[in-house]
Coordinates of C-alpha atoms and ligand atoms in Angstrom, one line a residue:
M1 CA 0.1 -0.1 0.0
S2 CA 1.0 3.3 -0.9
G3 CA 2.4 5.0 2.3
P4 CA 0.9 8.5 3.2
G5 CA 2.4 12.0 0.8
A6 CA 3.5 8.0 -1.9
S7 CA 1.6 8.3 -5.1
P8 CA -1.5 5.8 -5.0
K9 CA -1.2 3.5 -7.2
F10 CA -4.2 2.3 -9.1
A11 CA -5.1 -1.0 -11.1
V12 CA -7.4 -1.0 -14.0
V13 CA -8.8 -4.6 -15.3
G14 CA -9.9 -4.0 -19.0
S15 CA -10.4 -1.7 -21.5
G16 CA -13.5 -1.9 -23.3
P17 CA -15.8 1.1 -22.6
A18 CA -15.9 0.8 -19.1
G19 CA -12.6 0.2 -18.8
L20 CA -12.2 3.4 -21.1
G21 CA -14.3 5.6 -19.4
V22 CA -12.4 4.4 -15.6
L23 CA -9.1 4.9 -17.2
T24 CA -9.9 8.6 -19.0
A25 CA -11.6 9.9 -15.3
L26 CA -8.2 8.5 -14.1
L27 CA -6.2 10.5 -16.2
D28 CA -8.5 13.5 -16.1
A29 CA -7.4 14.0 -12.1
G30 CA -4.3 13.9 -13.2
H31 CA -3.0 10.2 -12.4
A32 CA -0.6 9.5 -15.6
G33 CA 2.1 7.5 -14.9
R34 CA 0.4 5.6 -11.4
I35 CA -1.8 3.3 -13.9
T36 CA -1.5 -0.5 -14.2
L37 CA -4.6 -1.5 -16.8
F38 CA -5.2 -5.9 -16.6
E39 CA -6.5 -6.7 -19.3
I40 CA -6.2 -10.0 -21.4
D41 CA -5.4 -8.9 -24.7
R42 CA -5.9 -11.5 -27.3
A43 CA -4.8 -10.7 -30.2
I44 CA -7.8 -8.5 -32.8
T45 CA -7.9 -10.0 -36.8
P46 CA -7.3 -7.1 -38.2
P47 CA -7.9 -5.7 -41.3
A48 CA -6.1 -7.3 -44.3
F49 CA -7.1 -3.8 -46.6
T50 CA -4.5 -1.2 -47.2
G51 CA -4.8 1.4 -49.7
E52 CA -6.9 3.9 -51.0
P53 CA -10.5 2.5 -49.7
E54 CA -12.1 2.5 -53.6
A55 CA -15.2 0.5 -54.8
D56 CA -13.3 -1.8 -57.0
A57 CA -10.5 -2.3 -54.0
V58 CA -13.1 -2.4 -51.6
G59 CA -15.8 -4.9 -52.5
A60 CA -12.5 -7.0 -53.9
F61 CA -11.5 -7.3 -50.5
Y62 CA -15.0 -8.8 -49.4
D63 CA -15.7 -11.0 -51.8
G64 CA -12.0 -12.6 -50.2
V65 CA -13.7 -12.1 -46.2
Y66 CA -17.0 -14.4 -47.9
R67 CA -15.4 -16.9 -49.3
E68 CA -13.6 -17.4 -45.9
I69 CA -17.3 -16.6 -44.5
W70 CA -18.0 -19.4 -46.6
N71 CA -15.5 -21.6 -46.1
G72 CA -15.3 -21.3 -42.4
Q73 CA -18.5 -20.8 -40.9
S74 CA -21.5 -23.4 -41.2
R75 CA -24.4 -21.8 -42.3
K76 CA -27.3 -19.7 -40.2
F77 CA -29.8 -17.5 -40.4
P78 CA -29.8 -14.9 -40.2
P79 CA -26.4 -14.4 -39.8
P80 CA -24.2 -13.7 -36.5
K81 CA -21.4 -10.9 -37.1
T82 CA -18.3 -12.4 -37.8
H83 CA -15.3 -9.7 -37.4
F84 CA -13.4 -10.7 -41.1
A85 CA -14.5 -13.8 -40.7
R86 CA -13.2 -15.4 -37.6
A87 CA -16.9 -15.6 -35.4
L88 CA -17.3 -13.9 -32.0
P89 CA -15.6 -16.2 -29.6
K90 CA -18.7 -17.0 -26.6
F91 CA -18.9 -18.6 -23.6
G92 CA -19.9 -22.6 -23.3
R93 CA -18.9 -25.6 -24.6
G94 CA -16.1 -25.3 -27.4
G95 CA -16.7 -21.5 -27.0
K96 CA -20.4 -21.6 -28.8
G97 CA -22.5 -20.5 -26.0
K98 CA -25.2 -17.4 -26.1
I99 CA -23.3 -15.2 -23.7
F100 CA -20.1 -13.4 -26.2
R101 CA -16.9 -13.5 -24.7
S102 CA -15.2 -11.1 -24.2
D103 CA -11.1 -11.1 -24.7
T104 CA -9.7 -8.9 -27.3
L105 CA -7.9 -5.2 -26.2
G106 CA -11.4 -2.1 -26.2
G107 CA -13.5 -5.7 -25.4
L108 CA -16.6 -6.3 -28.1
S109 CA -17.0 -2.6 -28.3
N110 CA -14.6 -3.6 -31.4
F111 CA -18.3 -5.9 -32.5
W112 CA -20.6 -3.2 -31.6
G113 CA -23.4 -1.6 -33.9
G114 CA -22.0 2.5 -32.4
T115 CA -25.8 3.1 -30.8
A116 CA -25.0 5.4 -28.6
L117 CA -28.3 7.4 -26.2
P118 CA -28.6 8.7 -22.9
F119 CA -30.6 6.9 -20.3
T120 CA -33.3 9.4 -19.5
D121 CA -35.1 9.6 -15.9
R122 CA -37.1 7.5 -16.8
E123 CA -34.3 5.3 -17.2
L124 CA -33.1 6.0 -14.1
G125 CA -35.3 5.6 -11.7
G126 CA -34.7 3.5 -9.0
W127 CA -31.1 4.2 -9.0
P128 CA -29.1 6.0 -7.3
V129 CA -28.0 8.2 -10.0
T130 CA -30.2 11.4 -11.6
R131 CA -29.6 11.8 -15.9
A132 CA -28.5 15.6 -14.0
E133 CA -25.6 14.3 -12.3
L134 CA -24.6 12.0 -15.0
D135 CA -24.7 14.7 -17.3
P136 CA -21.3 16.1 -17.6
H137 CA -19.8 12.5 -17.7
Y138 CA -21.9 11.5 -20.8
R139 CA -21.0 15.8 -22.7
R140 CA -16.8 13.8 -21.5
L141 CA -17.4 10.2 -23.3
A142 CA -18.7 12.1 -26.0
A143 CA -15.9 14.3 -26.9
L144 CA -13.8 11.3 -26.5
C145 CA -16.3 8.3 -29.2
G146 CA -17.5 11.3 -31.5
I147 CA -21.5 9.6 -31.6
A148 CA -22.8 11.2 -34.5
G149 CA -26.7 12.4 -35.1
R150 CA -29.0 15.1 -35.8
P151 CA -31.9 16.5 -33.1
D152 CA -35.0 15.0 -34.7
P153 CA -38.1 14.2 -32.7
L154 CA -36.8 12.1 -30.9
S155 CA -34.8 14.2 -29.5
R156 CA -37.8 15.2 -26.9
Y157 CA -37.5 12.2 -25.0
F158 CA -33.9 11.9 -24.3
G159 CA -33.2 16.1 -24.8
E160 CA -29.5 16.7 -24.6
E161 CA -28.3 14.4 -27.0
F162 CA -24.6 15.2 -26.9
V163 CA -23.9 14.8 -30.4
N164 CA -21.2 16.6 -32.3
R165 CA -20.9 14.3 -36.0
P166 CA -22.5 14.4 -38.9
P167 CA -25.6 12.1 -39.3
L168 CA -24.8 9.1 -40.8
P169 CA -26.1 8.6 -44.4
M170 CA -29.6 7.1 -44.2
T171 CA -31.1 5.9 -47.6
R172 CA -34.1 7.9 -49.1
A173 CA -36.5 4.9 -48.0
F174 CA -34.9 5.2 -44.7
E175 CA -35.8 9.4 -44.7
K176 CA -39.8 8.2 -45.5
M177 CA -40.3 6.1 -43.1
E178 CA -38.9 8.5 -40.7
R179 CA -41.3 10.5 -41.4
A180 CA -44.1 8.5 -42.2
V181 CA -43.9 6.8 -38.5
N182 CA -43.3 10.7 -37.3
E183 CA -47.2 11.8 -38.8
A184 CA -48.5 8.3 -36.9
G185 CA -49.5 10.0 -33.5
A186 CA -50.5 7.7 -30.7
H187 CA -51.6 4.9 -30.7
A188 CA -52.7 2.6 -27.5
G189 CA -50.8 4.0 -24.9
F190 CA -47.8 4.5 -26.5
E191 CA -46.3 7.4 -29.1
A192 CA -43.4 6.8 -31.9
A193 CA -41.3 8.6 -32.6
A194 CA -38.4 8.4 -35.4
G195 CA -35.5 9.8 -35.7
V196 CA -31.2 9.1 -37.2
N197 CA -29.7 5.9 -35.2
R198 CA -27.0 8.1 -32.9
C199 CA -24.2 6.1 -33.4
M200 CA -20.2 5.8 -32.5
L201 CA -19.3 5.9 -36.4
E202 CA -16.7 8.3 -38.1
T203 CA -19.1 10.4 -40.5
R204 CA -16.6 12.9 -40.4
P205 CA -15.7 14.0 -44.3
G206 CA -11.7 13.8 -44.4
A207 CA -11.8 12.4 -41.4
A208 CA -8.8 9.3 -41.2
R209 CA -11.8 6.6 -40.7
S210 CA -14.6 8.1 -41.8
C211 CA -17.1 5.7 -43.0
V212 CA -17.6 4.9 -47.2
Q213 CA -21.0 4.0 -46.9
C214 CA -19.1 -0.3 -48.3
G215 CA -22.4 -1.6 -46.4
E216 CA -20.3 -4.6 -44.4
C217 CA -20.2 -3.5 -41.3
L218 CA -21.0 -6.7 -40.6
A219 CA -18.6 -8.4 -42.0
G220 CA -16.3 -6.7 -40.2
C221 CA -15.6 -2.3 -41.0
F222 CA -12.3 -2.6 -43.0
R223 CA -12.0 1.3 -42.1
D224 CA -12.3 1.5 -39.1
A225 CA -15.3 4.4 -39.1
I226 CA -17.1 2.1 -35.7
F227 CA -15.8 3.7 -32.6
S228 CA -13.8 1.1 -31.0
T229 CA -12.1 1.2 -26.9
R230 CA -9.0 0.2 -28.7
H231 CA -7.9 3.0 -30.2
E232 CA -8.0 5.6 -27.5
V233 CA -6.3 2.7 -25.1
A234 CA -3.5 2.0 -27.1
A235 CA -2.0 5.8 -27.3
M236 CA -2.6 6.1 -23.1
I237 CA -0.2 2.9 -23.4
A238 CA 2.3 3.9 -26.2
D239 CA 2.4 7.7 -24.5
G240 CA 3.1 6.2 -20.8
R241 CA 0.6 7.4 -19.6
V242 CA -1.4 3.7 -19.1
A243 CA 0.8 0.5 -18.1
L244 CA -0.3 -1.8 -19.8
V245 CA 0.0 -5.9 -18.1
R246 CA -1.5 -8.1 -20.5
G247 CA -3.1 -11.4 -18.5
Q248 CA -6.6 -12.7 -17.3
V249 CA -7.1 -11.5 -14.0
R250 CA -8.7 -14.3 -11.5
S251 CA -9.2 -12.5 -8.4
F252 CA -8.2 -9.7 -6.0
D253 CA -8.0 -9.6 -2.5
A254 CA -10.2 -7.8 -0.7
K255 CA -8.3 -7.6 2.1
T256 CA -4.2 -6.3 0.6
R257 CA -6.0 -5.6 -3.5
Q258 CA -4.0 -7.7 -4.2
L259 CA -4.8 -9.6 -8.0
T260 CA -3.4 -13.1 -9.0
L261 CA -3.7 -13.5 -12.2
A262 CA -4.6 -17.0 -14.3
D263 CA -0.9 -17.6 -14.5
G264 CA 0.0 -17.1 -10.9
Q265 CA 1.4 -14.0 -11.0
S266 CA 0.2 -11.1 -8.1
A267 CA 0.6 -7.9 -8.7
G268 CA -0.2 -4.8 -6.1
P269 CA -1.0 -4.3 -4.0
F270 CA -3.1 -1.0 -5.2
D271 CA -4.8 1.6 -3.6
R272 CA -8.6 1.6 -5.9
I273 CA -9.0 -1.0 -8.2
Y274 CA -12.0 -0.9 -10.8
L275 CA -13.3 -3.6 -11.8
A276 CA -14.7 -3.5 -15.5
A277 CA -14.2 -6.3 -17.4
G278 CA -17.0 -7.1 -18.7
C279 CA -20.7 -7.2 -16.7
P280 CA -20.0 -11.6 -16.8
N281 CA -16.1 -11.6 -16.4
T282 CA -16.1 -8.8 -13.7
T283 CA -19.3 -11.0 -11.9
E284 CA -16.9 -14.0 -12.0
I285 CA -13.9 -12.2 -10.9
A286 CA -15.8 -10.9 -7.6
L287 CA -17.6 -13.8 -7.0
R288 CA -14.5 -16.4 -6.5
S289 CA -13.0 -13.1 -4.9
L290 CA -15.1 -12.8 -1.7
G291 CA -15.8 -16.6 -2.4
L292 CA -19.7 -16.3 -3.2
R293 CA -21.4 -19.0 -5.8
E294 CA -24.3 -17.1 -6.9
A295 CA -24.8 -13.4 -8.1
G296 CA -27.7 -11.5 -9.0
E297 CA -29.3 -12.3 -12.2
M298 CA -28.2 -11.4 -15.6
A299 CA -30.3 -9.5 -17.2
D300 CA -30.2 -9.3 -21.2
N301 CA -32.5 -7.4 -23.0
S302 CA -35.1 -9.8 -25.6
V303 CA -35.3 -8.3 -29.2
Y304 CA -38.2 -9.7 -31.4
V305 CA -37.2 -9.4 -35.3
F306 CA -39.9 -8.7 -38.4
P307 CA -40.4 -7.5 -41.9
V308 CA -41.2 -4.4 -43.0
L309 CA -42.5 -4.1 -46.4
H310 CA -42.1 -1.2 -48.7
F311 CA -44.5 -1.2 -51.9
G312 CA -43.8 2.8 -53.1
R313 CA -41.9 4.6 -54.4
T314 CA -38.2 6.2 -53.7
A315 CA -36.0 7.2 -56.2
R316 CA -32.1 6.0 -55.7
P317 CA -29.7 8.6 -55.9
P318 CA -27.5 8.0 -59.8
G319 CA -24.1 7.2 -58.6
R320 CA -23.2 3.4 -57.1
E321 CA -24.8 2.1 -53.9
S322 CA -24.0 3.5 -51.5
Y323 CA -25.3 2.2 -47.9
L324 CA -24.4 1.2 -44.3
S325 CA -25.8 -2.2 -42.6
L326 CA -25.9 -0.7 -39.4
S327 CA -29.1 0.6 -37.9
N328 CA -30.2 2.9 -39.9
L329 CA -33.5 4.4 -39.1
L330 CA -34.5 4.9 -34.9
I331 CA -37.7 4.0 -33.3
G332 CA -38.8 5.2 -30.0
L333 CA -41.8 3.5 -28.8
L334 CA -42.5 7.0 -26.2
P335 CA -45.0 5.3 -23.4
A336 CA -47.9 8.1 -23.4
G337 CA -51.0 6.7 -20.6
T338 CA -49.2 2.6 -21.0
D339 CA -47.6 1.1 -17.7
L340 CA -44.7 -0.2 -19.9
P341 CA -41.8 1.0 -20.2
F342 CA -39.6 3.0 -23.6
A343 CA -38.9 0.4 -25.8
Q344 CA -36.0 0.9 -29.1
V345 CA -36.7 -0.1 -32.4
Q346 CA -33.7 -0.7 -34.9
L347 CA -34.6 -0.5 -38.2
Y348 CA -32.1 -1.9 -41.1
T349 CA -31.6 -2.0 -44.8
N350 CA -31.6 -5.3 -46.6
F351 CA -28.7 -5.9 -46.7
D352 CA -25.9 -8.3 -49.0
Y353 CA -24.4 -9.6 -45.4
M354 CA -27.9 -11.6 -44.5
W355 CA -28.1 -13.1 -47.8
R356 CA -24.5 -13.4 -48.9
Y357 CA -23.3 -15.3 -45.6
N358 CA -25.6 -18.3 -46.9
V359 CA -24.9 -18.4 -50.3
P360 CA -21.5 -19.8 -51.7
P361 CA -19.9 -17.4 -53.6
A362 CA -20.1 -19.1 -57.2
L363 CA -23.7 -17.9 -56.8
W364 CA -23.3 -14.7 -55.2
P365 CA -23.5 -12.6 -58.8
L366 CA -26.7 -13.9 -59.5
V367 CA -28.2 -13.2 -56.0
R368 CA -26.7 -9.7 -55.8
G369 CA -28.7 -8.1 -58.5
L370 CA -32.1 -9.3 -56.6
V371 CA -31.0 -8.8 -53.2
S372 CA -30.5 -4.9 -54.5
W373 CA -33.2 -5.0 -55.8
S374 CA -34.5 -5.1 -52.8
R375 CA -33.0 -2.6 -50.7
D376 CA -35.7 0.1 -50.7
R377 CA -38.5 -3.2 -50.1
L378 CA -37.4 -4.6 -47.7
F379 CA -36.1 -3.8 -44.3
W380 CA -35.4 -5.9 -41.4
A381 CA -36.7 -4.3 -37.6
R382 CA -35.2 -5.5 -33.7
L383 CA -37.6 -4.6 -31.1
Y384 CA -35.4 -4.3 -28.5
V385 CA -37.6 -4.4 -25.0
H386 CA -36.6 -3.7 -20.7
G387 CA -34.5 -6.0 -19.0
R388 CA -37.9 -7.2 -16.8
L389 CA -39.5 -8.0 -19.9
S390 CA -36.5 -10.2 -21.0
Q391 CA -34.7 -13.6 -20.7
S392 CA -32.4 -13.3 -17.8
Y393 CA -30.4 -15.4 -16.4
A394 CA -28.7 -17.3 -13.3
V395 CA -25.0 -17.2 -13.2
G396 CA -22.7 -18.7 -10.5
L397 CA -19.7 -20.5 -10.4
E398 CA -19.4 -24.0 -10.6
N399 CA -15.9 -25.6 -10.7
D400 CA -14.6 -22.7 -10.3
A401 CA -15.4 -22.0 -13.9
L402 CA -19.0 -19.4 -14.5
H403 CA -22.1 -20.7 -15.4
F404 CA -25.4 -19.7 -16.8
A405 CA -28.8 -21.7 -16.8
P406 CA -32.2 -20.0 -17.8
A407 CA -34.2 -18.0 -15.3
R408 CA -37.2 -15.5 -15.9
S409 CA -38.4 -16.0 -19.5
A410 CA -39.3 -13.3 -22.2
D411 CA -43.0 -11.7 -21.1
R412 CA -44.1 -11.7 -25.0
S413 CA -46.8 -10.2 -23.9
A414 CA -46.0 -7.3 -23.9
V415 CA -44.5 -7.1 -27.3
A416 CA -47.7 -8.0 -28.1
R417 CA -49.0 -5.0 -27.2
M418 CA -45.5 -2.8 -28.9
M419 CA -46.5 -4.8 -32.2
P420 CA -49.8 -2.7 -33.1
V421 CA -48.5 0.4 -32.0
L422 CA -45.2 -0.5 -34.1
R423 CA -47.6 -1.6 -37.5
H424 CA -50.3 1.8 -36.7
A425 CA -47.0 4.4 -37.3
L426 CA -45.4 1.8 -40.0
N427 CA -48.1 1.1 -42.4
R428 CA -48.7 4.0 -43.9
R429 CA -46.6 5.9 -47.1
G430 CA -46.2 2.9 -49.0
F431 CA -45.0 0.7 -46.2
Y432 CA -45.8 -2.2 -44.5
V433 CA -45.4 -4.6 -41.5
P434 CA -46.9 -8.3 -42.1
P435 CA -49.1 -9.8 -40.1
I436 CA -47.3 -12.4 -38.5
P437 CA -45.9 -13.3 -35.2
P438 CA -42.2 -11.6 -34.7
L439 CA -39.5 -13.3 -34.0
Y440 CA -38.0 -14.2 -31.4
Q441 CA -34.3 -13.7 -31.1
N442 CA -33.0 -15.6 -27.1
A443 CA -29.8 -14.1 -27.2
N444 CA -28.9 -10.7 -27.2
S445 CA -25.6 -9.1 -26.3
H446 CA -25.9 -6.5 -23.8
Y447 CA -25.1 -8.1 -19.8
A448 CA -26.5 -6.6 -17.2
A449 CA -27.5 -5.9 -12.6
T450 CA -25.3 -9.4 -11.5
L451 CA -23.7 -6.8 -8.8
P452 CA -26.3 -3.8 -8.7
L453 CA -25.6 -0.3 -7.1
G454 CA -26.4 -0.9 -3.6
G455 CA -27.4 -4.4 -4.2
T456 CA -27.1 -7.3 -0.9
R457 CA -26.9 -10.2 -2.6
V458 CA -23.2 -9.6 -3.2
P459 CA -22.9 -6.3 -1.1
V460 CA -21.9 -3.1 -3.3
S461 CA -22.5 0.3 -2.3
R462 CA -24.0 2.7 -4.2
E463 CA -20.9 4.5 -4.7
G464 CA -20.3 0.5 -6.2
E465 CA -17.9 0.0 -4.1
V466 CA -17.4 -4.6 -3.8
A467 CA -14.5 -4.6 -1.2
P468 CA -13.0 -1.4 0.5
G469 CA -11.6 1.1 -2.3
I470 CA -12.3 -2.2 -5.0
Y471 CA -15.5 -1.1 -7.0
V472 CA -17.6 -2.3 -10.1
C473 CA -17.7 0.1 -13.0
D474 CA -19.1 -2.1 -15.7
S475 CA -22.9 -2.9 -16.6
A476 CA -22.8 -5.3 -13.8
A477 CA -23.1 -2.4 -11.2
F478 CA -26.6 -1.8 -13.5
P479 CA -29.7 -1.5 -11.1
D480 CA -32.0 -3.0 -13.9
L481 CA -31.1 -3.5 -17.7
P482 CA -33.6 -0.7 -19.8
A483 CA -34.2 -0.7 -24.3
V484 CA -31.9 1.9 -24.5
S485 CA -28.5 1.2 -25.6
L486 CA -26.7 0.9 -22.6
T487 CA -23.1 1.2 -23.7
F488 CA -23.1 4.8 -23.8
T489 CA -24.2 4.6 -20.3
I490 CA -21.5 2.3 -19.3
L491 CA -18.9 4.4 -20.6
A492 CA -20.3 7.9 -18.5
Q493 CA -21.1 5.7 -15.8
A494 CA -17.5 4.2 -15.8
H495 CA -16.4 8.0 -16.1
R496 CA -18.2 8.9 -12.5
L497 CA -18.1 5.8 -10.6
A498 CA -14.0 6.4 -10.4
A499 CA -14.4 9.9 -10.6
Q500 CA -16.2 10.4 -8.0
S501 CA -13.6 7.3 -5.4
L502 CA -11.1 9.6 -5.6
Ligands
FAD1 C1 -23.0 -8.1 -32.6 C2 -22.7 -6.6 -31.2 C3 -23.2 -5.5 -31.3 C4 -23.9 -4.5 -30.2 N1 -24.0 -3.4 -30.3 C5 -24.6 -2.3 -30.1 C6 -24.5 -1.2 -29.8 O1 -24.7 -0.4 -31.0 N2 -25.5 0.1 -28.8 C7 -24.9 -0.8 -27.6 O2 -24.7 0.3 -26.5 N3 -23.9 -1.9 -27.1 C8 -23.9 -3.3 -28.4 N4 -23.3 -3.9 -28.0 C9 -23.3 -4.4 -26.1 C10 -21.9 -3.5 -26.3 O3 -20.5 -4.1 -26.8 C11 -21.4 -3.9 -24.7 O4 -22.3 -3.2 -23.9 C12 -20.3 -3.1 -24.1 O5 -18.7 -3.9 -25.1 C13 -19.2 -3.6 -22.7 O6 -18.9 -3.1 -22.6 P1 -17.6 -3.3 -21.0 O7 -16.2 -2.2 -20.9 O8 -18.6 -3.4 -20.2 O9 -17.1 -4.6 -21.5 P2 -16.5 -5.3 -22.8 O10 -17.0 -4.8 -24.0 O11 -16.7 -6.5 -22.8 O12 -14.6 -5.7 -22.2 C14 -14.1 -6.1 -21.4 C15 -12.6 -5.8 -21.1 O13 -12.3 -7.0 -20.3 C16 -11.2 -7.5 -20.6 N5 -11.2 -8.9 -19.8 C17 -12.3 -9.8 -19.2 N6 -12.1 -10.7 -18.6 C18 -10.6 -10.3 -17.6 C19 -10.4 -10.6 -16.7 N7 -9.9 -11.5 -16.3 N8 -8.7 -9.7 -16.7 C20 -8.7 -9.0 -17.6 N9 -9.3 -8.4 -18.4 C21 -9.9 -9.3 -18.6 C22 -11.5 -8.1 -21.9 O14 -10.6 -8.0 -22.6 C23 -12.1 -6.5 -23.1 O15 -11.2 -6.0 -23.2 C24 -23.2 -4.8 -28.9 C25 -22.1 -6.2 -28.5 C26 -22.4 -6.8 -29.4 C27 -21.3 -8.3 -29.0
SF4_2 S1 -20.5 1.4 -44.1 FE1 -19.6 -0.3 -42.7 S2 -17.7 -1.5 -43.4 FE2 -18.1 0.1 -44.9 S3 -17.1 1.6 -44.0 FE3 -19.2 2.2 -43.4 S4 -18.6 1.4 -41.0 FE4 -18.4 1.1 -42.6

């Protein structure tokens, strides 16, 4: 332990969004050079693309990626996200369970979709923090990460959105869909509001990593245009502000504040330890360290997928087709007299990856025209609902390894009440939601609430302390899991907890 007057020593476990939030707070407070980052740091596949992002060269690069996907991945519809033809690792036997396992510098932000929205006081009801208290932290992280967007009817719900980059370019069909939804008015206790996806995406013209709208986001972005914390953290390590120790943290000693790594080495003691290893991993470390078998249930947002058809006309701009396979449009279901909480819908165009993943490379030239033709005629909607209406997992240690078991099932009756609202909002101006039930996806990637702030099952203080000087800084500490995309709040909340701990 540092003696009186000595420089404090800080340990941060994990370099994803929560890790970046903590590191930024420590550096903002002038602690450069006193921070050790512990990170598994498995090597991530870099894009094998070099040179100018000229459309033909980009196309040829992704032809190679799809050939690798065809040879290396089994067929699946809808296809899972891959990273330059590599599957994303999961917990479970052979890494093929449902829950994503995070083990690279930058964590799951290397693979995410970038949607970044703040929580409002409605999402934060029951949390020991208000939106006003989070605002300076949202602002700080937005300045660092960059958020593309613009004010529109969704801003009525979110208030300040910390947008500081040009909006992502939606297709004309999405612009028309936005108008359609926004003229619909309230229905069955909800008001639907539509707007462009707020996204941590490089949209500034001429910027080094700016998006070129090649449409291949789900196969891995060759431009690194979608924000990853990897770049910021790598810069902190490169210039000596942060020291990196590669390795998997297994446990902390609650009394001495030392860390033990998987290779048996120990590190520390530290004055403060910040656990930011992602909800599942932080839970594992805390349970093992405290000698506990079970944490609180892990929340995840249920997602329901449904198609939207378009029979109207939209002229495409002349020239080569350009689009993004990230969500283009967001629809918020704003409670207006219902007992149900806010729900978020992300809309995607009918992107090539969806089909090309499953089509033999030799046949793709025959199919491509049809998929491209359908781009303005078929859309995919993903409805995200609040964690309390979603599936959850019991999380515990079995034979010293993290184990997940189904706990609560998704409440599909809530979604049955939301679908008429969405049909009312979308069935106009040539758009149409077919009268079929949405497809329930029983696993998503938004994990939270195993070690909630102020919780008692595993005692965690309202300030995030799980043992003296040891803080839970990621979404494990969320008291619950709203439907609003969680990662911007992970960044801001980690920054807040770390700043408050000093
Ligand atoms: C395909 C996909 C799409 C997504 N899209 C969105 C989206 O559009 N919007 C949104 O808000 N969210 C999205 N998410 C979720 C988002 O990625 C996560 O919420 C976010 O990355 C969690 O941040 P974190 O820092 O808590 O954890 P992680 O990102 O998981 O980072 C954890 C870090 O800790 C390290 N680590 C883990 N265990 C240890 C250990 N024992 N010792 C040392 N280091 C360790 C890991 O290597 C990693 O660097 C998406 C996720 C996926 C998989
Ligand atoms: S469209 Fe997607 S893959 Fe292409 S540059 Fe933009 S973000 Fe990257």
